[in-house]
PDB file of C-alpha atoms in Angstrom:
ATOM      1  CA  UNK A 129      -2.933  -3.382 -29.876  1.00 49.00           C
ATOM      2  CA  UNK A 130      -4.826  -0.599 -30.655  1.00 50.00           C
ATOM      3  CA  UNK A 131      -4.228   1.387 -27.645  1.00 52.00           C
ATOM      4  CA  UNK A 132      -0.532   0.493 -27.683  1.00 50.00           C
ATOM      5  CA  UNK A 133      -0.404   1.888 -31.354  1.00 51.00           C
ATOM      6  CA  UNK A 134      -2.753   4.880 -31.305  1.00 53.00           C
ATOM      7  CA  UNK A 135      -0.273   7.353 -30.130  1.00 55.00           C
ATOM      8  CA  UNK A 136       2.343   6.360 -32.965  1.00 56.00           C
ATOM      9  CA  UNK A 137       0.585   5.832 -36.305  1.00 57.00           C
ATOM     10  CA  UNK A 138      -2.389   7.604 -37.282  1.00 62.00           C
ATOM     11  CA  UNK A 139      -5.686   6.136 -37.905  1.00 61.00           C
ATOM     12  CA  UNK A 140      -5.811   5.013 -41.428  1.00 63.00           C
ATOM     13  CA  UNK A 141      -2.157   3.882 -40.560  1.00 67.00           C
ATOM     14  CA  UNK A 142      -3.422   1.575 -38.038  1.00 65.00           C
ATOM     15  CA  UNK A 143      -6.144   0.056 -39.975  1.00 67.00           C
ATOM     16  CA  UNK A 144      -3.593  -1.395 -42.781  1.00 67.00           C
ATOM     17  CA  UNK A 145      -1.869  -2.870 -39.747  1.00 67.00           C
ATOM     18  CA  UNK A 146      -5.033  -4.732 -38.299  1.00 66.00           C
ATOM     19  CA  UNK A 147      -6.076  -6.041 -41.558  1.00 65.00           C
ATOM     20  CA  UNK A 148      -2.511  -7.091 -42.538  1.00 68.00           C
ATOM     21  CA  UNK A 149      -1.969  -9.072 -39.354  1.00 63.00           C
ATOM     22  CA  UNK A 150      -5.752 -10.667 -40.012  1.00 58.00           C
ATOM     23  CA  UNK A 151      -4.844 -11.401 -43.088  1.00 58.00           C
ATOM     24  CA  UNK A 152      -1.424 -12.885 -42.957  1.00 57.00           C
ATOM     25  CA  UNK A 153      -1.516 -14.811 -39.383  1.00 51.00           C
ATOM     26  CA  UNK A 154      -3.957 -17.591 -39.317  1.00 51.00           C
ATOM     27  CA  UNK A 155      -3.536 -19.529 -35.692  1.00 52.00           C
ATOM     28  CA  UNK A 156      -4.536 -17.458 -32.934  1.00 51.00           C
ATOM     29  CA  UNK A 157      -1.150 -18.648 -31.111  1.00 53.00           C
ATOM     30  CA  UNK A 158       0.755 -16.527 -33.629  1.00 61.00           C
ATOM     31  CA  UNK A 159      -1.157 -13.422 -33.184  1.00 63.00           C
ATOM     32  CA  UNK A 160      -0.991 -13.366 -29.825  1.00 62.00           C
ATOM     33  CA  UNK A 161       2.767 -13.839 -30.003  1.00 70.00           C
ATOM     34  CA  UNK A 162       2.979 -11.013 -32.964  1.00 71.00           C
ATOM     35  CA  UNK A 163       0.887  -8.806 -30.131  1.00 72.00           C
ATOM     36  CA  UNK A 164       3.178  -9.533 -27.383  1.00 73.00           C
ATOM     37  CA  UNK A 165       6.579  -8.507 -29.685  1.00 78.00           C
ATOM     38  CA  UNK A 166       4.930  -5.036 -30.434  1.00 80.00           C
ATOM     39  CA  UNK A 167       4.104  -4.858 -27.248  1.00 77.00           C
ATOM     40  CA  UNK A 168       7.621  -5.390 -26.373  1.00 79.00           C
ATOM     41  CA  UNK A 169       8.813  -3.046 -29.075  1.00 82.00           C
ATOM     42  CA  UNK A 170       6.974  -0.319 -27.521  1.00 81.00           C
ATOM     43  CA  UNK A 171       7.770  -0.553 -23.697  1.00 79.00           C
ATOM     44  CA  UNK A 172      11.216  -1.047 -24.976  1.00 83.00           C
ATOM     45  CA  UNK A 173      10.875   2.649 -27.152  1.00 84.00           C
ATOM     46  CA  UNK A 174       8.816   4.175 -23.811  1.00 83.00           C
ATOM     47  CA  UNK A 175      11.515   3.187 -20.982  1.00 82.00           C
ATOM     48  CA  UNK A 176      14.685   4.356 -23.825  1.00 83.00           C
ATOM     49  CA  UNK A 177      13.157   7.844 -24.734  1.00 84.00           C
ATOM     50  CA  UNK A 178      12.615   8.162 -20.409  1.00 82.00           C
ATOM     51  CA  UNK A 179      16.536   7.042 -19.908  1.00 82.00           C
ATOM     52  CA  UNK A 180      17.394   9.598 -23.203  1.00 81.00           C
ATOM     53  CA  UNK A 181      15.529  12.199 -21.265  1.00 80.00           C
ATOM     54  CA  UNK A 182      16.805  11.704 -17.495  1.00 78.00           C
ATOM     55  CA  UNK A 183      20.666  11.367 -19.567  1.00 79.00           C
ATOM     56  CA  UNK A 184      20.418  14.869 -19.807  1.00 74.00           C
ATOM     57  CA  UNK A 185      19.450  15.937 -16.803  1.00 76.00           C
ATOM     58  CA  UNK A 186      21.401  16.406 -13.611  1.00 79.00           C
ATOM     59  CA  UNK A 187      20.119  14.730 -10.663  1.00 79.00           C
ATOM     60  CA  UNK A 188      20.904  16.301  -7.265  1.00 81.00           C
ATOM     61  CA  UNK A 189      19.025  16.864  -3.924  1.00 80.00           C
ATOM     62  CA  UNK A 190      16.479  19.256  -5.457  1.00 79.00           C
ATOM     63  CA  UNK A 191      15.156  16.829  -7.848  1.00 81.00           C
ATOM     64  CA  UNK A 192      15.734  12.851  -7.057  1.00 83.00           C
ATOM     65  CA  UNK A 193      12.102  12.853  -5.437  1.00 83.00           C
ATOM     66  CA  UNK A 194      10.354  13.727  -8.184  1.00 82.00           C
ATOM     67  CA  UNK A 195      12.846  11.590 -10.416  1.00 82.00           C
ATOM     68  CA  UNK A 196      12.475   8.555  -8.186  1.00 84.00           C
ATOM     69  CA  UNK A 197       8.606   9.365  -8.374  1.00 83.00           C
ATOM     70  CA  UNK A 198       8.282   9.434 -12.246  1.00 83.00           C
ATOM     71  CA  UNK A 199      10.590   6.389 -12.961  1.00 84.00           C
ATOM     72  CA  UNK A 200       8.078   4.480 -10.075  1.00 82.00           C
ATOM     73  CA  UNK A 201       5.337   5.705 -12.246  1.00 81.00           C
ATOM     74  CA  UNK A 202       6.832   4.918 -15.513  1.00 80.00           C
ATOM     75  CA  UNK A 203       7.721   0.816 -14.497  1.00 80.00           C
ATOM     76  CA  UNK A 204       4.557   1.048 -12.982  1.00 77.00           C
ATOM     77  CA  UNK A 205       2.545   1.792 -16.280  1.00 75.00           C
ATOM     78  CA  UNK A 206       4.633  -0.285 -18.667  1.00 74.00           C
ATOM     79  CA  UNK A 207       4.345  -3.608 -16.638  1.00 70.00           C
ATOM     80  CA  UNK A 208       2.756  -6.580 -18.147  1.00 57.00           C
ATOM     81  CA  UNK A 209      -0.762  -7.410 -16.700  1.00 52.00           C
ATOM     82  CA  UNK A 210      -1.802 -10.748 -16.022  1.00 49.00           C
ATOM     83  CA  UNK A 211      -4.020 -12.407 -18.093  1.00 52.00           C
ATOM     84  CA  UNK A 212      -7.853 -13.206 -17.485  1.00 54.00           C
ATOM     85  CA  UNK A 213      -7.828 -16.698 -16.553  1.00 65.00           C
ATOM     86  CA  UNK A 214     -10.687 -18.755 -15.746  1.00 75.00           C
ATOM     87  CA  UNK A 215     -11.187 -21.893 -13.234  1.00 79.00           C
ATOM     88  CA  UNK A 216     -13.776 -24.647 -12.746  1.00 86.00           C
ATOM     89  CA  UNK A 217     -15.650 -25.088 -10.251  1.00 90.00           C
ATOM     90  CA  UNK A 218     -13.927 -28.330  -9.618  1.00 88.00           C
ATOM     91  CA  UNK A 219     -10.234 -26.990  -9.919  1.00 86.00           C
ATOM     92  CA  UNK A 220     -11.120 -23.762  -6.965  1.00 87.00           C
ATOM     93  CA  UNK A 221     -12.228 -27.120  -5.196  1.00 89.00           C
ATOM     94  CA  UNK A 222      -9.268 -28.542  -5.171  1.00 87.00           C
ATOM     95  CA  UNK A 223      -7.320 -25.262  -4.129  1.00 85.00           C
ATOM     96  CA  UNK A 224      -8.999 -24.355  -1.761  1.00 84.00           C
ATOM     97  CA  UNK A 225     -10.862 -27.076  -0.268  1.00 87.00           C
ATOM     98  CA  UNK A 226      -8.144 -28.640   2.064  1.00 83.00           C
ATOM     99  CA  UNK A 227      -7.169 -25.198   3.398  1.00 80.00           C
ATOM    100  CA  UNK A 228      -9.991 -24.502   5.372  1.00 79.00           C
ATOM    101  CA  UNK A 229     -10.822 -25.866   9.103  1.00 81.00           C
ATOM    102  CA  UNK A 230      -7.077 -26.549   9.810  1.00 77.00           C
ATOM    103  CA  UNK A 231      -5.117 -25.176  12.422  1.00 72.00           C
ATOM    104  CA  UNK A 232      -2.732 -23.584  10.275  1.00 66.00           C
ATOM    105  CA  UNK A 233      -4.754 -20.540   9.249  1.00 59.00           C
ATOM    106  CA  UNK A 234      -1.547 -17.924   9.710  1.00 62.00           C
ATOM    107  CA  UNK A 235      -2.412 -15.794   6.629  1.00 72.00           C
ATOM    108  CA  UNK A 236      -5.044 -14.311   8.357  1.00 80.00           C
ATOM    109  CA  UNK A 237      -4.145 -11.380  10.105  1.00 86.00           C
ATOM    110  CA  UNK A 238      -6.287 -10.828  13.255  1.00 87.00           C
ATOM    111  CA  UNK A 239      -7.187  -7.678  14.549  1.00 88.00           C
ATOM    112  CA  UNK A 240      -7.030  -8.369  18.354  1.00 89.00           C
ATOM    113  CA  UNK A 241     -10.134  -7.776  19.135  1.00 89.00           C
ATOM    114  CA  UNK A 242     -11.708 -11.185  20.069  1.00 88.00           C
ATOM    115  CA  UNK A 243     -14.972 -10.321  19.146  1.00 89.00           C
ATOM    116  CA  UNK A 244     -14.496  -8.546  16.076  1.00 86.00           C
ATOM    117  CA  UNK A 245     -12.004 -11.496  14.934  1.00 86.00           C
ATOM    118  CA  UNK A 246     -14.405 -13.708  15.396  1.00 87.00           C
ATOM    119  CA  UNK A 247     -17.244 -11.306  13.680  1.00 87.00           C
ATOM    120  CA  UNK A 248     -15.091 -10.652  10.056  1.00 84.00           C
ATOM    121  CA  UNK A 249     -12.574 -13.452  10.596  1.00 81.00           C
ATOM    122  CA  UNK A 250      -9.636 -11.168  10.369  1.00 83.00           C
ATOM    123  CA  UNK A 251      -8.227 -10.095   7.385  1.00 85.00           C
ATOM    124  CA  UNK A 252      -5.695 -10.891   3.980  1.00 82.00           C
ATOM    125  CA  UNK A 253      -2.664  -9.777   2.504  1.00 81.00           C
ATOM    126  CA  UNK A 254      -3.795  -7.286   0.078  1.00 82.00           C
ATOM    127  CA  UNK A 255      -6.987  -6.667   1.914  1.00 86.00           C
ATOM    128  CA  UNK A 256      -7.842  -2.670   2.032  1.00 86.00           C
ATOM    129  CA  UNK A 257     -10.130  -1.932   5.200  1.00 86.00           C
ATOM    130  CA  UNK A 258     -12.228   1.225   5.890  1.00 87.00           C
ATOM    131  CA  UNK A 259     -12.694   2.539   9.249  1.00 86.00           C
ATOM    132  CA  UNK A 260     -15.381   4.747   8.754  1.00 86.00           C
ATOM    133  CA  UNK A 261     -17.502   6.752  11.275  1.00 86.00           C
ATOM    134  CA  UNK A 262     -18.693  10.158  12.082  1.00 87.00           C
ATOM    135  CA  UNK A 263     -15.786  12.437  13.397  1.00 83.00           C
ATOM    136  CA  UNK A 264     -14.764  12.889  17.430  1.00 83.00           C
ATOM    137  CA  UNK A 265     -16.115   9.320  18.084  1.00 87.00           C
ATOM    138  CA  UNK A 266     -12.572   7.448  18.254  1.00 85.00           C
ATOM    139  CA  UNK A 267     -11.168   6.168  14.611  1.00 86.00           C
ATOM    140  CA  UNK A 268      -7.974   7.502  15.241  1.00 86.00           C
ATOM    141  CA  UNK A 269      -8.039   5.986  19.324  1.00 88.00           C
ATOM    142  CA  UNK A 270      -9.117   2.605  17.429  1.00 90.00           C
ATOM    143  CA  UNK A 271      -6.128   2.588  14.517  1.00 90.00           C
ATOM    144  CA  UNK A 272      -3.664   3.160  17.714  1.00 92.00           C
ATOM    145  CA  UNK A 273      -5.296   0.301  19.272  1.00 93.00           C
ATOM    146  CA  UNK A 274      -4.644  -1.526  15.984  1.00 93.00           C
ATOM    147  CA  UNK A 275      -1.269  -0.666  15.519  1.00 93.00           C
ATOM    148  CA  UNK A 276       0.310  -1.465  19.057  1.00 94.00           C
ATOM    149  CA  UNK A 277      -1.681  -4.844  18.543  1.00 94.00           C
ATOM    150  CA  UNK A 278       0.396  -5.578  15.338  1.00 93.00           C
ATOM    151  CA  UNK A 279       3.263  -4.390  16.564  1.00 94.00           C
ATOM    152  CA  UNK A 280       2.945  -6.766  19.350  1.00 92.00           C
ATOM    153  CA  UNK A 281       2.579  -9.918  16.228  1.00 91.00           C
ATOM    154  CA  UNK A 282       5.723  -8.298  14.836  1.00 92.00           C
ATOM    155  CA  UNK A 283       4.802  -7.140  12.242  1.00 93.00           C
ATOM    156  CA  UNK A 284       6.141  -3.616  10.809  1.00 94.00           C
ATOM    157  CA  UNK A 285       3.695  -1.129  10.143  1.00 94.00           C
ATOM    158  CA  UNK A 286       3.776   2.398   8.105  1.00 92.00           C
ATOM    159  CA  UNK A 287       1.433   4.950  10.041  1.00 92.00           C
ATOM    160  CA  UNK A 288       0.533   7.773   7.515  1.00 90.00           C
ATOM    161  CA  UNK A 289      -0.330  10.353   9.590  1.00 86.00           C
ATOM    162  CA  UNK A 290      -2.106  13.236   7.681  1.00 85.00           C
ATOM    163  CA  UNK A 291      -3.962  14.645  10.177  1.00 82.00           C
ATOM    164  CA  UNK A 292      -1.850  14.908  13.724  1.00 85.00           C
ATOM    165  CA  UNK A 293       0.797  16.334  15.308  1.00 88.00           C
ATOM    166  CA  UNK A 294       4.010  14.194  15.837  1.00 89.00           C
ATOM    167  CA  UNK A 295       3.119  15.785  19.822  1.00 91.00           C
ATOM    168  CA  UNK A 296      -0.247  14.505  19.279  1.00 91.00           C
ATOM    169  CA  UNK A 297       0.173  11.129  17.911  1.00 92.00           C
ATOM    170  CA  UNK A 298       3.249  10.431  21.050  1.00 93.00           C
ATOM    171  CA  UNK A 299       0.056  11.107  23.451  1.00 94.00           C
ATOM    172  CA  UNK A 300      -2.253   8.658  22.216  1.00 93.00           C
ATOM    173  CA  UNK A 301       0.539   6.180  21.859  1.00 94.00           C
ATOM    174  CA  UNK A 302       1.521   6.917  25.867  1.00 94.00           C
ATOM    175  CA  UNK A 303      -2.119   6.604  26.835  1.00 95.00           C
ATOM    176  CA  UNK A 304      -3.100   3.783  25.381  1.00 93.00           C
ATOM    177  CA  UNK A 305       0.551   1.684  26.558  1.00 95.00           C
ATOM    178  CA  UNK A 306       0.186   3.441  30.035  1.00 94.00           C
ATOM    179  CA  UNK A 307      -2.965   3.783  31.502  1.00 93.00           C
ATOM    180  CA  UNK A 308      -2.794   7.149  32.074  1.00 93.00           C
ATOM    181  CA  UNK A 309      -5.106   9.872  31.146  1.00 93.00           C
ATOM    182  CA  UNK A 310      -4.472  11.393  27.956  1.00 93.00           C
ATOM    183  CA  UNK A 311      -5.566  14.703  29.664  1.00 93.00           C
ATOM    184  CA  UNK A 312      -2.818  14.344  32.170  1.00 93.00           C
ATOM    185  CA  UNK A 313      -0.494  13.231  29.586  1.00 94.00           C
ATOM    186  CA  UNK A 314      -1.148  16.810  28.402  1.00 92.00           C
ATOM    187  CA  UNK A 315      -1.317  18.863  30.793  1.00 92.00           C
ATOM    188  CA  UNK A 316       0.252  17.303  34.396  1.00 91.00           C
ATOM    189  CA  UNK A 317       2.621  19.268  36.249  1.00 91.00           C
ATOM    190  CA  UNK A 318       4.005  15.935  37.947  1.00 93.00           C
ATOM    191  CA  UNK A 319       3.684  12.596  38.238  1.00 93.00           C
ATOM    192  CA  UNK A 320       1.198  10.974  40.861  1.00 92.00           C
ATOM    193  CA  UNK A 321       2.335   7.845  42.960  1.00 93.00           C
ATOM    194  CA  UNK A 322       3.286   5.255  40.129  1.00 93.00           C
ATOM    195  CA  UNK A 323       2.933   6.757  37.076  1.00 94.00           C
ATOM    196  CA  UNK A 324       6.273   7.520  36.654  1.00 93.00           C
ATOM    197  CA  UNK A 325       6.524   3.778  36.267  1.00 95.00           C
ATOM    198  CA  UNK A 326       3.733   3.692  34.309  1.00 95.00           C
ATOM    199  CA  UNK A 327       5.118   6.021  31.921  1.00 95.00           C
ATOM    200  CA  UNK A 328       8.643   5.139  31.733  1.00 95.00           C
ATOM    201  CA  UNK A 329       7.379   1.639  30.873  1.00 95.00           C
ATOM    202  CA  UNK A 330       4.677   2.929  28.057  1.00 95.00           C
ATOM    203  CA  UNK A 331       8.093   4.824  26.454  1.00 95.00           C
ATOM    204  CA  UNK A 332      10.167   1.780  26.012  1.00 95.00           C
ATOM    205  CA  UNK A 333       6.899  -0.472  24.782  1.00 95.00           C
ATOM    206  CA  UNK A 334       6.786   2.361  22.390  1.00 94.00           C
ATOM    207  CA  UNK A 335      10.317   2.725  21.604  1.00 94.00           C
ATOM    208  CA  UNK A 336      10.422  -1.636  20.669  1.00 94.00           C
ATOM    209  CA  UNK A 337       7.563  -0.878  18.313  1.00 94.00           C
ATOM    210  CA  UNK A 338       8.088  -1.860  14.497  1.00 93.00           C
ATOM    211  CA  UNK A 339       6.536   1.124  13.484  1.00 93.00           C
ATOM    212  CA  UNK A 340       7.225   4.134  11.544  1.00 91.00           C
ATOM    213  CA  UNK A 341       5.262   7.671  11.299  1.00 90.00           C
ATOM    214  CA  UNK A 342       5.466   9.455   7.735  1.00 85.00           C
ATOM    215  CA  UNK A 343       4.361  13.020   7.704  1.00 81.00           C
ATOM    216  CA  UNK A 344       3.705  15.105   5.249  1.00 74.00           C
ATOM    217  CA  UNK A 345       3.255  12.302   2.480  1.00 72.00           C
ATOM    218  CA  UNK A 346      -0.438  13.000   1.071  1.00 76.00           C
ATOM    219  CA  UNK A 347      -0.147  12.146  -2.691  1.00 80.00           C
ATOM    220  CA  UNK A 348      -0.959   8.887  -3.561  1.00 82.00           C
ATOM    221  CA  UNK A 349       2.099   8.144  -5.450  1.00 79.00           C
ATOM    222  CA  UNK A 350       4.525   9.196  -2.589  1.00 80.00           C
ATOM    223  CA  UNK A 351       2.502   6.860  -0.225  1.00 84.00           C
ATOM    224  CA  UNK A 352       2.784   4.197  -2.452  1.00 83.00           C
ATOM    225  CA  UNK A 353       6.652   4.745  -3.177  1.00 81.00           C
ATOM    226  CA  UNK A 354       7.544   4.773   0.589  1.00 82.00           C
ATOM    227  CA  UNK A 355       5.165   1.631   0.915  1.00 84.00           C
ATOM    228  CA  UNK A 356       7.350  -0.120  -1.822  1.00 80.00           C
ATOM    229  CA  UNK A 357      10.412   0.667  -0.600  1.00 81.00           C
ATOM    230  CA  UNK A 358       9.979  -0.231   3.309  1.00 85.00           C
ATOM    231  CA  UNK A 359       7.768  -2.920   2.615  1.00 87.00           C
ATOM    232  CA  UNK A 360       5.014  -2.938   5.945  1.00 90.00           C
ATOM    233  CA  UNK A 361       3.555  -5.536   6.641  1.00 91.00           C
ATOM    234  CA  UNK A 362       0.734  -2.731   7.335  1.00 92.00           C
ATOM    235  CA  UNK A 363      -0.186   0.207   6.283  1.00 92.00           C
ATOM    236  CA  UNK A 364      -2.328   2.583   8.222  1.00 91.00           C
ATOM    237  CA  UNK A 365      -3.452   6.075   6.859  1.00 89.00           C
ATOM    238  CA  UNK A 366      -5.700   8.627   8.770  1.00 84.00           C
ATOM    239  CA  UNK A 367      -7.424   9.933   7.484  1.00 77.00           C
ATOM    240  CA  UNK A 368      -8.158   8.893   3.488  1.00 79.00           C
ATOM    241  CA  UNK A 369      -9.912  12.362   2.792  1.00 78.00           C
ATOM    242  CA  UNK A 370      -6.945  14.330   3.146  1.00 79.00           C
ATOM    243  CA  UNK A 371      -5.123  11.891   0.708  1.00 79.00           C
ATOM    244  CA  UNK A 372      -4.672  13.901  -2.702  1.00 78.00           C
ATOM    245  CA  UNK A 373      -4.719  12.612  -6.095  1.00 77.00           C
ATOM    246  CA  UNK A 374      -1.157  13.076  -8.132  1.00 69.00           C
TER     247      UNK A 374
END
């Protein structure tokens, strides 16, 4: 309450306030439903004064980014957080208890790696992941590993690429689906005897993908607006240093 009032009344202000709703609300029900209506009151003032703002203002090609990106923001900071809630010991028994050793574990997504799988045992929806290791030893090779292996599941996955070339990224992705030599990928002149195959075969594979490559996007609110709006199953950025803060 406190918070919610400090930028509207001053201090001495908000002290009548606190004592008058000690004072005149005795059941803790009732406060907490006094609470939620100024909460109310003031997301309800915060979103109007935003719409009063953006009336005046003309929206066109220039601007809707930044627009789109502030009224994210703004629904963003006036949602309602759940509450705290606490469980027994014997209630997280009985949610959770008959959902382990069945066969029907599809919430876990598995990385394709047998090993590994069976190392972490794959991971959640909502899970963040860090690949970390010194550089030139492979994390990018390993996240296009990843990918085509989701891809293959179906699943659609958002490959925030802050780091490579579109060229670059096409290589690794033709490599990897083909066999061939990223070098010669690169560089080759021609094709040798059945690689033409190889690599007219890695191109469709890639083509029937679910995947999409955003450039360019390093602030943390655009990656999170394009995550909202094309919902991915995954999201994949390399690499998290070059991600900037808004």
């Amino acid at each position: 309450l406190a918070t919610v009032c400090a930028d509207r009344i001053d201090k001495l202000e908000l002290e009548k306030v606190l004592v008058n709703c000690v004072s005149s609300i005795g059941y803790a029900d009732e406060i907490g439903e006094y609470a939620a209506d100024i909460l109310e009151d003031y997301r309800a003032g915060q979103y109007g004064a935003f719409l009063k703002q953006m009336n005046g203002e003309k929206i066109s090609s220039a601007n809707i980014s930044r627009i789109l990106r502030d009224t994210s923001s703004l629904i963003e900071r006036l949602q309602v957080e759940e509450g705290t809630e606490t469980m027994s010991s014997g209630r997280l028994i009985k949610e959770v208890r008959d959902k382990r050793f069945t066969p029907d574990r599809n919430k876990y997504i598995y990385l394709g790696f047998p090993n590994l799988d069976e190392y972490v045992g794959g991971i959640e929806g909502g899970d963040m992941a860090v690949l970390a290791a010194r550089p030139g030893v492979g994390k990018s090779a390993l996240s296009v590993q990843l990918i085509t292996n989701f891809c293959r599941k179906g699943m659609s996955v958002g490959y925030f690429n802050l780091e490579m070339s579109p060229g670059q990224i096409y290589d690794r992705f033709i490599c990897h689906l083909s066999g061939i030599e990223l070098n010669r990928i690169k560089t080759a002149t021609a094709f040798k005897p059945g690689e033409e195959e190889m690599y007219a075969s890695a191109n469709k594979a890639f083509e029937e993908m679910k995947l999409e490559l955003v450039n360019g996007k390093n602030k943390i609110s655009d990656i999170r607006y394009a995550c909202r709006y094309k919902k991915y199953d995954i999201v994949i950025i390399d690499y998290l240093q070059l991600v900037r803060a808004d």
